[in-house]
mmCIF file of C-alpha atoms and ligand atoms in Angstrom:
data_model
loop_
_atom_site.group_PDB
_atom_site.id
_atom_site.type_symbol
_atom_site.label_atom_id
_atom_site.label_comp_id
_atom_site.label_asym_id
_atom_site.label_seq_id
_atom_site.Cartn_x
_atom_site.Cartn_y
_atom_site.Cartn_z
ATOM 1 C CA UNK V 9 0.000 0.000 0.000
ATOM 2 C CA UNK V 10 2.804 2.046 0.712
ATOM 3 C CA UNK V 11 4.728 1.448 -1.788
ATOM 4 C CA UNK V 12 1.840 2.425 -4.252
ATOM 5 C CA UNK V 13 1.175 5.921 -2.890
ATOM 6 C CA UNK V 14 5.215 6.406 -3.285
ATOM 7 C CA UNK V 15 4.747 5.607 -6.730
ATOM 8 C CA UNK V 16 1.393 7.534 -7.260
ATOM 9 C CA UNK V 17 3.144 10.767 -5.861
ATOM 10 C CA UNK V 18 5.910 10.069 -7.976
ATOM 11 C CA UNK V 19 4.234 9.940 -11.016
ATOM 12 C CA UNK V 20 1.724 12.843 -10.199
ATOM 13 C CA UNK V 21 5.038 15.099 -9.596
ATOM 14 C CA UNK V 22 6.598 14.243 -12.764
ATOM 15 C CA UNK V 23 2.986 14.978 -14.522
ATOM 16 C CA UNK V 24 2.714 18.489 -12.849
ATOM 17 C CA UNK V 25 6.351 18.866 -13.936
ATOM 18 C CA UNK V 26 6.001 18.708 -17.452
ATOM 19 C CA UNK V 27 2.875 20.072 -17.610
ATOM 20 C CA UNK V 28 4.400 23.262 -16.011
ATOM 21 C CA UNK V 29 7.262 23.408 -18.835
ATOM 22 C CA UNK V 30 4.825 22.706 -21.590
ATOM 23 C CA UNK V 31 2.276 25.796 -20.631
ATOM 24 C CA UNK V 32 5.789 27.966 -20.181
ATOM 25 C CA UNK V 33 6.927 27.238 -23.640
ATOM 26 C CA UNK V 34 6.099 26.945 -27.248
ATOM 27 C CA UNK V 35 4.019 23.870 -28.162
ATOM 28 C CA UNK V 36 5.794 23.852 -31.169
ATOM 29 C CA UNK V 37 6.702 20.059 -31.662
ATOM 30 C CA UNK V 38 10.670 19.570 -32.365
ATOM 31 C CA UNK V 39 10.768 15.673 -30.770
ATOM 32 C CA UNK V 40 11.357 14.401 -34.252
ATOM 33 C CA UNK V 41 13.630 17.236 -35.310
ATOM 34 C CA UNK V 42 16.140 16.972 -32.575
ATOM 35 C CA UNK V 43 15.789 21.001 -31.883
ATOM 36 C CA UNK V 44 16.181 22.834 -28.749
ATOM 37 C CA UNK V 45 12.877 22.983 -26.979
ATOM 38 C CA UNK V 46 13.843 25.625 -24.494
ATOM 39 C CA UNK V 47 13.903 28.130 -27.751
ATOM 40 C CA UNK V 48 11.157 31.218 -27.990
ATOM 41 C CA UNK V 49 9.417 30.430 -30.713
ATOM 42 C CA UNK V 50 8.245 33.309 -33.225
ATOM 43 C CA UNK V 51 6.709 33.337 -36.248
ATOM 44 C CA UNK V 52 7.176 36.108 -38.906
ATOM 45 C CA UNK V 53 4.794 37.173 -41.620
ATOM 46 C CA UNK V 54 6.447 38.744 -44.501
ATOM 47 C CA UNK V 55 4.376 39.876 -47.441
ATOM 48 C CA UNK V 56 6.277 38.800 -50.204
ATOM 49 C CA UNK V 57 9.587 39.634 -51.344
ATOM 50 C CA UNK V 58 9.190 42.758 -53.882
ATOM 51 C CA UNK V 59 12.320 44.885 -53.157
ATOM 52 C CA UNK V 60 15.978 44.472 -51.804
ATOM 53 C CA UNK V 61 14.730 46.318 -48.946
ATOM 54 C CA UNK V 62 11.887 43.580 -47.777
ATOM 55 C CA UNK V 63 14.677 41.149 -48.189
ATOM 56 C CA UNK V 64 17.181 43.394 -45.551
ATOM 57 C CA UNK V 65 14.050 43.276 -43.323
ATOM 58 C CA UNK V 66 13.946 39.774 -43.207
ATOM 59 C CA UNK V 67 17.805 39.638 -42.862
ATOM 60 C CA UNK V 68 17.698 42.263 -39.935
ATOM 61 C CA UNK V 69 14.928 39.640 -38.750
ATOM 62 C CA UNK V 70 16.725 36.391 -38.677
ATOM 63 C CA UNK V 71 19.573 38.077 -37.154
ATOM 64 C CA UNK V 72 17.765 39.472 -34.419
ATOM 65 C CA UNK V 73 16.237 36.181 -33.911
ATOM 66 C CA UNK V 74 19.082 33.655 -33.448
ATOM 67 C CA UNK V 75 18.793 30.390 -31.986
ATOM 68 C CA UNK V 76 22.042 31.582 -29.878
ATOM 69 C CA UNK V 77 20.350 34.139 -28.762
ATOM 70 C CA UNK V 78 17.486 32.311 -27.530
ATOM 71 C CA UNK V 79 15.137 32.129 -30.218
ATOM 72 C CA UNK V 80 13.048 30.131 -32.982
ATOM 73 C CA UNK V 81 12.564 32.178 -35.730
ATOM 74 C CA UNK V 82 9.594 30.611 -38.148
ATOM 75 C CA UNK V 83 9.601 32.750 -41.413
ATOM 76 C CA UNK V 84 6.721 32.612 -44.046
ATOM 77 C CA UNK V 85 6.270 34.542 -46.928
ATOM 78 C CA UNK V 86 2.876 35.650 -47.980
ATOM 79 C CA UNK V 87 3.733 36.197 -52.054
ATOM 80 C CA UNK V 88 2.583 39.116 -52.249
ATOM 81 C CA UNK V 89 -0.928 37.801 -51.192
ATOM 82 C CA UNK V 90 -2.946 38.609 -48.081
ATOM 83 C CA UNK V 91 -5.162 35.812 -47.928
ATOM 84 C CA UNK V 92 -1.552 33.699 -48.092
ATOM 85 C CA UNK V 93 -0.114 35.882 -44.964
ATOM 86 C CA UNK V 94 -3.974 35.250 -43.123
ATOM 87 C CA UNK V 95 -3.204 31.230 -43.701
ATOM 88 C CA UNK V 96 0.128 31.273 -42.074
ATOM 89 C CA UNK V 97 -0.496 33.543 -39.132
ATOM 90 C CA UNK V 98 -3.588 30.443 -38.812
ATOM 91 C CA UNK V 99 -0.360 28.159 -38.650
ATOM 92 C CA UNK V 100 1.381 30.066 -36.486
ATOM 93 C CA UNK V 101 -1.537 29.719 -34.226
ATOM 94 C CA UNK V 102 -1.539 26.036 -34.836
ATOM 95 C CA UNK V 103 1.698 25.160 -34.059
ATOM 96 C CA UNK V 104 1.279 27.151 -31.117
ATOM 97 C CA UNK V 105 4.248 29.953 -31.471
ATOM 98 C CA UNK V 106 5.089 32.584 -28.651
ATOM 99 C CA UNK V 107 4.668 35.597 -30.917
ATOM 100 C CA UNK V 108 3.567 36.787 -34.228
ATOM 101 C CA UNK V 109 5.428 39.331 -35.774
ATOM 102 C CA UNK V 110 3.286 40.932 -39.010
ATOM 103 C CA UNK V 111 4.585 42.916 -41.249
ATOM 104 C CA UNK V 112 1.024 43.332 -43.155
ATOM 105 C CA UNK V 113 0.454 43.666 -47.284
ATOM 106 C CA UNK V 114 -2.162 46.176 -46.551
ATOM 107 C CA UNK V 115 -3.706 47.704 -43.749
ATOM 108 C CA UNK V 116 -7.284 46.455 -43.644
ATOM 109 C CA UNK V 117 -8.736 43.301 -43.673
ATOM 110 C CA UNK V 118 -6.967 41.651 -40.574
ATOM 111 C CA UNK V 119 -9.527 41.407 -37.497
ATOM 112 C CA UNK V 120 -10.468 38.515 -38.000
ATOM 113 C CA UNK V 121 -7.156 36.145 -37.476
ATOM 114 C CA UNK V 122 -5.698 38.803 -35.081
ATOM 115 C CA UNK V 123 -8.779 37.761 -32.729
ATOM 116 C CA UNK V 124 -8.153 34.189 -33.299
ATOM 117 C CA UNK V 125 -4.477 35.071 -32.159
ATOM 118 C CA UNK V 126 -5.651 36.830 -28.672
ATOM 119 C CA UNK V 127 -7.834 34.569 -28.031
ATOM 120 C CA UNK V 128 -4.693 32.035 -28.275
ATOM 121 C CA UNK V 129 -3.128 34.249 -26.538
ATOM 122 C CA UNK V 130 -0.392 35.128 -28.501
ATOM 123 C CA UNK V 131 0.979 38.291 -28.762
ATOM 124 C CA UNK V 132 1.288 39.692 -31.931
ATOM 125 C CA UNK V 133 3.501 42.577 -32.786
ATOM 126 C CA UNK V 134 2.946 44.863 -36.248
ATOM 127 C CA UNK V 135 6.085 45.457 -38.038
ATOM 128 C CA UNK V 136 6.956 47.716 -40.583
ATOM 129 C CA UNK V 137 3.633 48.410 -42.350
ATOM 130 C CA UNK V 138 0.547 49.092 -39.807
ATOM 131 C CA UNK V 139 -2.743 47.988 -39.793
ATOM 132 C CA UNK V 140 -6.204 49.775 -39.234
ATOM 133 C CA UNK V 141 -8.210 47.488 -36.971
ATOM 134 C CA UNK V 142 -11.861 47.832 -34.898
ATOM 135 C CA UNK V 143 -10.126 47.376 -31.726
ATOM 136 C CA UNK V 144 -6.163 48.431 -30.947
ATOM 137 C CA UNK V 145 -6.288 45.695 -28.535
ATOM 138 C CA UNK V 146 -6.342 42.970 -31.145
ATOM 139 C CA UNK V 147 -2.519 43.451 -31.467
ATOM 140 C CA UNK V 148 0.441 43.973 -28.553
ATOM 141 C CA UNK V 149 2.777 46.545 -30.166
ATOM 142 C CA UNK V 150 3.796 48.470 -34.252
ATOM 143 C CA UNK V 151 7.632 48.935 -34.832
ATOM 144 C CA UNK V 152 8.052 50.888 -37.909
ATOM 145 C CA UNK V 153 8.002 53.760 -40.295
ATOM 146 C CA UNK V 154 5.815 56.836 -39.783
ATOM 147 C CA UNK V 155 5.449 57.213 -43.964
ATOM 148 C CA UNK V 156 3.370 60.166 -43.563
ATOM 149 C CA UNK V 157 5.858 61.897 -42.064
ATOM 150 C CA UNK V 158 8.474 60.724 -44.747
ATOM 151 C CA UNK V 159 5.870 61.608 -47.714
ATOM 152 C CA UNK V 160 6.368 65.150 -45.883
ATOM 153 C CA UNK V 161 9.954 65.409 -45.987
ATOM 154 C CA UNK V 162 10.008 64.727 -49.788
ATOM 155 C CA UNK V 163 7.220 67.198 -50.373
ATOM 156 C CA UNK V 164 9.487 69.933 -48.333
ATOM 157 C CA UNK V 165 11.736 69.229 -50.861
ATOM 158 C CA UNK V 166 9.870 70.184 -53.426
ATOM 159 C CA UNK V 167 8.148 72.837 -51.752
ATOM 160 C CA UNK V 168 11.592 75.019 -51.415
ATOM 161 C CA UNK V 169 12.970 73.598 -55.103
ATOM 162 C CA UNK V 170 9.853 74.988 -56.842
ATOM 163 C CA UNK V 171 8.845 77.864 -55.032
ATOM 164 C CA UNK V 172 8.120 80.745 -57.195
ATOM 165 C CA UNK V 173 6.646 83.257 -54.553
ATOM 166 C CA UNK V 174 8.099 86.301 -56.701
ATOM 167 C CA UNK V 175 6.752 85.085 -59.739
ATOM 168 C CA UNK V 176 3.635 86.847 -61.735
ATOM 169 C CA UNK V 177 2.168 83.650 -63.284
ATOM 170 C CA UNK V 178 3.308 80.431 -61.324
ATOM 171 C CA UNK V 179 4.919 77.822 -63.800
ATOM 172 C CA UNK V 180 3.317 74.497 -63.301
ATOM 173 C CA UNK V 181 4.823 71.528 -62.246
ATOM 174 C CA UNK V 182 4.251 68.245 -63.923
ATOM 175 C CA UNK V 183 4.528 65.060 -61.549
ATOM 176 C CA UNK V 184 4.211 61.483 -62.855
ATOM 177 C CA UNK V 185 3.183 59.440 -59.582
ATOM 178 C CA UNK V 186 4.157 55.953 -59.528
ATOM 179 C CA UNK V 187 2.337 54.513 -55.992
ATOM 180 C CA UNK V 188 3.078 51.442 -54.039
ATOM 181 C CA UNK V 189 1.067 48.801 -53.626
ATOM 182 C CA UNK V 190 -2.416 50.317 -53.100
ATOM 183 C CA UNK V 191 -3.759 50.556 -49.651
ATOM 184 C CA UNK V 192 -0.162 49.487 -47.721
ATOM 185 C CA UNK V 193 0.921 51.830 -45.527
ATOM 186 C CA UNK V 194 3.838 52.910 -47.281
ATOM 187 C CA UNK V 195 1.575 53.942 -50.309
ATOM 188 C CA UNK V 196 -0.948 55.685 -48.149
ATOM 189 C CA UNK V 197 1.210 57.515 -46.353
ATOM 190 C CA UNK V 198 3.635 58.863 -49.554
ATOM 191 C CA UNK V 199 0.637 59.213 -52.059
ATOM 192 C CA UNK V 200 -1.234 61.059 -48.934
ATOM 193 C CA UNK V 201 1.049 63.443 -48.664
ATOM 194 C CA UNK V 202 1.682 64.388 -52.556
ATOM 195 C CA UNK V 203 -2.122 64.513 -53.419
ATOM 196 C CA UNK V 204 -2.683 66.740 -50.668
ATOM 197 C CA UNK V 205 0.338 69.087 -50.933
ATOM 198 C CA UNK V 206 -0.935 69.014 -55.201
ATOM 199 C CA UNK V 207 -4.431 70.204 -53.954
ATOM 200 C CA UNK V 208 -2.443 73.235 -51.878
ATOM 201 C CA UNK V 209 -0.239 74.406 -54.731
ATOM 202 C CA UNK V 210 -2.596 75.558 -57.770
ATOM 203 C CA UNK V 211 0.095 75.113 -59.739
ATOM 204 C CA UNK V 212 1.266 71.608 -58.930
ATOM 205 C CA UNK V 213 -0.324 68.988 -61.472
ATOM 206 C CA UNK V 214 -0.249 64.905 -61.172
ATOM 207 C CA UNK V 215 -0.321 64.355 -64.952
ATOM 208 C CA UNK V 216 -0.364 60.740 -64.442
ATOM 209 C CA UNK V 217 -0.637 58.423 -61.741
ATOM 210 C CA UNK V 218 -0.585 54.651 -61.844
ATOM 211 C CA UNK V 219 0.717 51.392 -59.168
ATOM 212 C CA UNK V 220 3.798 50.110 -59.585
ATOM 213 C CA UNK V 221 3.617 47.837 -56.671
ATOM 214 C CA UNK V 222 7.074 48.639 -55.286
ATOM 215 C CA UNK V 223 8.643 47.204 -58.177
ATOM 216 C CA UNK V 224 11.266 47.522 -60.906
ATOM 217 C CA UNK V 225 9.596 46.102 -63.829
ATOM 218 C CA UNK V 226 5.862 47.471 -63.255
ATOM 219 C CA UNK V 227 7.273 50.956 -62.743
ATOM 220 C CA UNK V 228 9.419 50.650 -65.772
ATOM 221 C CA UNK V 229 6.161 49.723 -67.740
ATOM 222 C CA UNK V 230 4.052 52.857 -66.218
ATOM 223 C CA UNK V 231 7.326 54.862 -67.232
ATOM 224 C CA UNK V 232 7.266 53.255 -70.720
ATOM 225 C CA UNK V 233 3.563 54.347 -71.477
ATOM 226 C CA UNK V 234 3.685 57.286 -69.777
ATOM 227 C CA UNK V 235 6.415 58.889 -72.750
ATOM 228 C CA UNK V 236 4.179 57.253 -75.472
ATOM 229 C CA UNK V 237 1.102 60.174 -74.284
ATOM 230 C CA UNK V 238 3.369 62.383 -72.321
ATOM 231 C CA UNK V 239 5.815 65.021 -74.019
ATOM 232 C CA UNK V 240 8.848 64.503 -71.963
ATOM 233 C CA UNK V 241 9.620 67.991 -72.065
ATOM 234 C CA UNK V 242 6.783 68.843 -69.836
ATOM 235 C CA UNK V 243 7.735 66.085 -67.212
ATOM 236 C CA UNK V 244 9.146 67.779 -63.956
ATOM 237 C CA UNK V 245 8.859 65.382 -61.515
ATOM 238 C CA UNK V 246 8.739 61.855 -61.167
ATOM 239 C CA UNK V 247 7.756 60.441 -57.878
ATOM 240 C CA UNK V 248 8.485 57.298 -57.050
ATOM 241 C CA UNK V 249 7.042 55.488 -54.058
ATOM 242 C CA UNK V 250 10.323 52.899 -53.624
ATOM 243 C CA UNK V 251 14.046 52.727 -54.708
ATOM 244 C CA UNK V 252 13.419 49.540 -57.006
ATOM 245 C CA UNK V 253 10.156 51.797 -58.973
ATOM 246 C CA UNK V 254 13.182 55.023 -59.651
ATOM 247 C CA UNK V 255 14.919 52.142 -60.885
ATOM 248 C CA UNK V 256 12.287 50.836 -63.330
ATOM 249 C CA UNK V 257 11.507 54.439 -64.088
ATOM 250 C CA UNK V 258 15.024 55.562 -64.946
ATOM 251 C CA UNK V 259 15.807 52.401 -67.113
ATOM 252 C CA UNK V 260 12.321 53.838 -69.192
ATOM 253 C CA UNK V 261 14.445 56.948 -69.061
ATOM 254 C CA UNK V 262 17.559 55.853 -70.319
ATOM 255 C CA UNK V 263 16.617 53.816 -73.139
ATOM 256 C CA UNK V 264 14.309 56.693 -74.081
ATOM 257 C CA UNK V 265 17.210 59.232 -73.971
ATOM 258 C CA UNK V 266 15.667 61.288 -72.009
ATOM 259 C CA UNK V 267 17.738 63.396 -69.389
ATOM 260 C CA UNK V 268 17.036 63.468 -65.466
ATOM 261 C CA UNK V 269 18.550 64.458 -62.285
ATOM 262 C CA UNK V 270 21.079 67.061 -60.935
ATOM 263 C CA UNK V 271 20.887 69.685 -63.431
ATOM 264 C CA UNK V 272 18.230 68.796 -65.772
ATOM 265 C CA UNK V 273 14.397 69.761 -65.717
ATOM 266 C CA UNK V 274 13.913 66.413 -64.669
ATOM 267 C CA UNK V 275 13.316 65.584 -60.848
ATOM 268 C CA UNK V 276 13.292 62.106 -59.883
ATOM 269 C CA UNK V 277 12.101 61.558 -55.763
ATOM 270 C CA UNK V 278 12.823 58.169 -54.523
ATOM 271 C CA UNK V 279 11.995 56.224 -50.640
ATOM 272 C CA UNK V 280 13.938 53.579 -49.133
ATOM 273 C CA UNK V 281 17.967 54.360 -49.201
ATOM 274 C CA UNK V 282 19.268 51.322 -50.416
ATOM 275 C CA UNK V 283 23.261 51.297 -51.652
ATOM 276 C CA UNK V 284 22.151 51.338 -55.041
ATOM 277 C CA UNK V 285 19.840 54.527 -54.413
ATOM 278 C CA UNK V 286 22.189 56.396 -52.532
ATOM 279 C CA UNK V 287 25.075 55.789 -55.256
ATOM 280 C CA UNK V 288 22.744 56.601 -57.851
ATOM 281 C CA UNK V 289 21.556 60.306 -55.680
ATOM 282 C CA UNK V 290 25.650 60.538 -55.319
ATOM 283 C CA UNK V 291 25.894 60.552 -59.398
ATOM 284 C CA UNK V 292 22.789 63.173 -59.491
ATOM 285 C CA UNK V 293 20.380 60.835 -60.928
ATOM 286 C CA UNK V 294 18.353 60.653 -58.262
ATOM 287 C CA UNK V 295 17.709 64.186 -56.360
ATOM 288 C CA UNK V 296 16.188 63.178 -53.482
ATOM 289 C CA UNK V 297 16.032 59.921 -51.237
ATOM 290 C CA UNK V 298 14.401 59.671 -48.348
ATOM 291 C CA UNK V 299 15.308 56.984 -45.645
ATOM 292 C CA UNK V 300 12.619 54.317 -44.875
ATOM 293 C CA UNK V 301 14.623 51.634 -42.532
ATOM 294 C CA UNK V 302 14.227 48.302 -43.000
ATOM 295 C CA UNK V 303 16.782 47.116 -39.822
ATOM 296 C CA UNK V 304 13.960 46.863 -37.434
ATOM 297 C CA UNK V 305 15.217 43.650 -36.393
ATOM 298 C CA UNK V 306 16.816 45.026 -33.036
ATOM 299 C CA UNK V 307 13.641 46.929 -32.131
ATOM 300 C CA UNK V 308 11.454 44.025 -32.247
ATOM 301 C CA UNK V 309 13.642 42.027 -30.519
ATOM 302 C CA UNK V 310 13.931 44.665 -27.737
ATOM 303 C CA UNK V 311 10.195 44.399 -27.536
ATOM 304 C CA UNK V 312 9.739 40.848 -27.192
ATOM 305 C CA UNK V 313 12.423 40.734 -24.488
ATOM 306 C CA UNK V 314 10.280 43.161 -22.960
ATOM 307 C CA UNK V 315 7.169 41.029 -22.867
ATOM 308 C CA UNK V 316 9.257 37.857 -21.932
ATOM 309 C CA UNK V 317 10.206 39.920 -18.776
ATOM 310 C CA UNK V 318 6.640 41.155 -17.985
ATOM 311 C CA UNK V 319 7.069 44.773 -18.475
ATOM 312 C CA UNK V 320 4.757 46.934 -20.617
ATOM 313 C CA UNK V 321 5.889 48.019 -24.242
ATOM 314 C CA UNK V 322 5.496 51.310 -26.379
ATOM 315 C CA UNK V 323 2.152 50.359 -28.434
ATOM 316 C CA UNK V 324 3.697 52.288 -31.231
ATOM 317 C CA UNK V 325 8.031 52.456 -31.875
ATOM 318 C CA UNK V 326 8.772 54.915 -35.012
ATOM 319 C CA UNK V 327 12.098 53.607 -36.420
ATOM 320 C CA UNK V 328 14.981 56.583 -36.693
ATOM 321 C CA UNK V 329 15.170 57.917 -40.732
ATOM 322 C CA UNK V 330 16.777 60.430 -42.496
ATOM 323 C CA UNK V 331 16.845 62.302 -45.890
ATOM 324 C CA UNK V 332 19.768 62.014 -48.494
ATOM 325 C CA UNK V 333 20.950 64.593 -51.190
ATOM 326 C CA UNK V 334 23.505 64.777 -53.462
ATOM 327 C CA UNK V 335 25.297 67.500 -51.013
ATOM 328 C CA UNK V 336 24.809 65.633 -47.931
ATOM 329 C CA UNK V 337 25.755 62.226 -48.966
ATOM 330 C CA UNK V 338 29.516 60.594 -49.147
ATOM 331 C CA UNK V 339 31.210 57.254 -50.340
ATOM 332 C CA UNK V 340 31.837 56.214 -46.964
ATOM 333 C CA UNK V 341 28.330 56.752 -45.760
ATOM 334 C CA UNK V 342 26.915 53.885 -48.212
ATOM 335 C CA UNK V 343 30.129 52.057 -48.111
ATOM 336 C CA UNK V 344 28.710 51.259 -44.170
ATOM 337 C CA UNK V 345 24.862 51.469 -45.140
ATOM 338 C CA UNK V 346 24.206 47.290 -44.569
ATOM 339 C CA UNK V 347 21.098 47.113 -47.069
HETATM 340 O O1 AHR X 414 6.800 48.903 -46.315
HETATM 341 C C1 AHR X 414 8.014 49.423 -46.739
HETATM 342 C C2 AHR X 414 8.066 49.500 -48.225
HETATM 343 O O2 AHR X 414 7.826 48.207 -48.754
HETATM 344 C C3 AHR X 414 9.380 49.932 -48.818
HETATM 345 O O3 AHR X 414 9.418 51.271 -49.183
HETATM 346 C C4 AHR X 414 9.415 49.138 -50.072
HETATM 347 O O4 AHR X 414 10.629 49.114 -50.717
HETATM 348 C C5 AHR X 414 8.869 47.862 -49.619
HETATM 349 O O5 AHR X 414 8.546 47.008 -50.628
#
């Protein structure tokens, strides 16, 4: 009789035990795998990967995330697809993850899963692009870019480079728009703060505006039709919502033979700050870049170390960004830029 209850005890000990180390941890199963249990297990939701800058976010990511470091980093990506980034977060939640990181295609159209998350109880964290939501609640934290505030800074720009307050009759100024992916928040933000700043100046006219989806090629396309019904020679700005569209829109340019840049009629206005931007705004072919960061790694990190401690977090981290100009820039600051 004795010896039974020894047993029992035993037994009922060891049960408690594990269940206590299974409700601390990740239910993510790694028996057959031969992986470190003990890891923090997060899964990341990329939309797709358009540009060389998505691709430094997911670098900055996976570094942040290191299994030396503590972590399990599970990375999906959503090509280019919402309804594909909806199905993995759903996995995620399967598989039972500590946190969700989302960087989100668009902004709308995400209650849904992010309730099936809470009620999971998993923390989810909004990276890079935001999200508009019934209830702020439905997600823990946002690390990223305020793009209104970096549509602003290129519209400064152009504010002081085309300012004719002296001037009888105000000459207009011709932009070609090429937008992000519609309804992100990188494309709200930048086309938000063009439209309004053409409604302000009379004289300030968006003579064509199309989506380029933050690419090369579809931005070279737009650029491509846009000469066939646009005289060139009334072109003074071209706007381009991303690095890789200035790209698609300058190769239009070039094989057109049509000049652009420092010291031609020409202004080309560019986001991101990759190398290949910044050494192109060094040459003069691009006037203006301005800075959206992609090495939000660190900050999210930061946060979830945060949460793992039980303190509260910021609900909304801007990431630090700048501005570059010909005048301002050097070799040796985008010899150290890492994306
Ligand atoms: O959300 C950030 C934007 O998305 C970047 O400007 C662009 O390059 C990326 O595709």
């Amino acid at each position: 009789m004795i010896r039974f209850k020894k047993r029992y005890w035993l037994l009922l000990t060891f049960t408690l035990l594990a269940c206590v180390i299974a409700c601390g941890k990740s239910t993510v199963d790694n028996s057959t795998t031969g992986e470190n249990s003990d890891l923090i297990v997060v899964g990341f939701s990329q939309p797709g990967a358009e540009s060389a800058w998505r691709v430094a976010l997911t670098d900055s990511v996976k570094e942040a995330f290191s299994e030396e470091k503590g972590y399990k980093l599970i990375y999906k990506d959503g090509q280019s697809k919402q309804d594909n980034q909806i199905r993995d977060i759903r996995t995620f939640i399967q598989q039972g993850v500590d946190y969700i990181i989302l960087s989100p295609i668009v902004e709308t159209g995400w209650d849904t899963v992010l309730m099936e998350a809470k009620q999971a109880e998993i923390p989810v964290i909004i990276c890079d692009r935001n999200v508009v939501v019934s209830n702020e609640s439905l997600y823990t934290a946002f690390v990223g870019s305020d793009f209104v505030s970096e549509g602003e800074t290129a519209i400064s720009y152009l504010e002081k480079k085309y300012e004719q307050a002296d001037a009888e009759e105000q000459e207009p100024v011709n932009i070609i728009h090429i937008q992000g992916t519609i309804g992100s928040s990188p494309q709200i933000g930048r086309s938000t703060a063009l439209e309004k700043a053409a409604e302000d100046h009379e004289n300030w006219n968006i003579i064509a505006q199309d989506c380029g989806e933050f690419t090369k090629a579809k931005a070279k396309e737009i650029m491509v039709n846009a000469l066939q019904e646009i005289d060139s020679k009334s072109i003074d700005v071209i706007y381009c919502e991303n690095d890789e569209e200035a790209f698609g829109a300058m190769a239009a340019l070039n094989e057109a033979n049509i000049p652009y840049g420092d010291g031609h009629k020409i202004t080309v206005i560019s986001f991101d700050g990759s190398k290949s931007a910044l050494e192109l705004c060094l040459n003069g072919q691009i006037n203006l870049v301005v800075e959206c960061n992609p090495l939000q790694g660190p900050y999210l990190y930061n946060i979830i170390e945060m949460l793992e401690e039980g303190m509260r977090v910021p609900k909304i981290t801007y990431i630090d960004e700048k501005y570059f100009v010909k005048e301002t820039l050097s070799e040796d600051t985008i010899k150290s830029r890492k994306y």
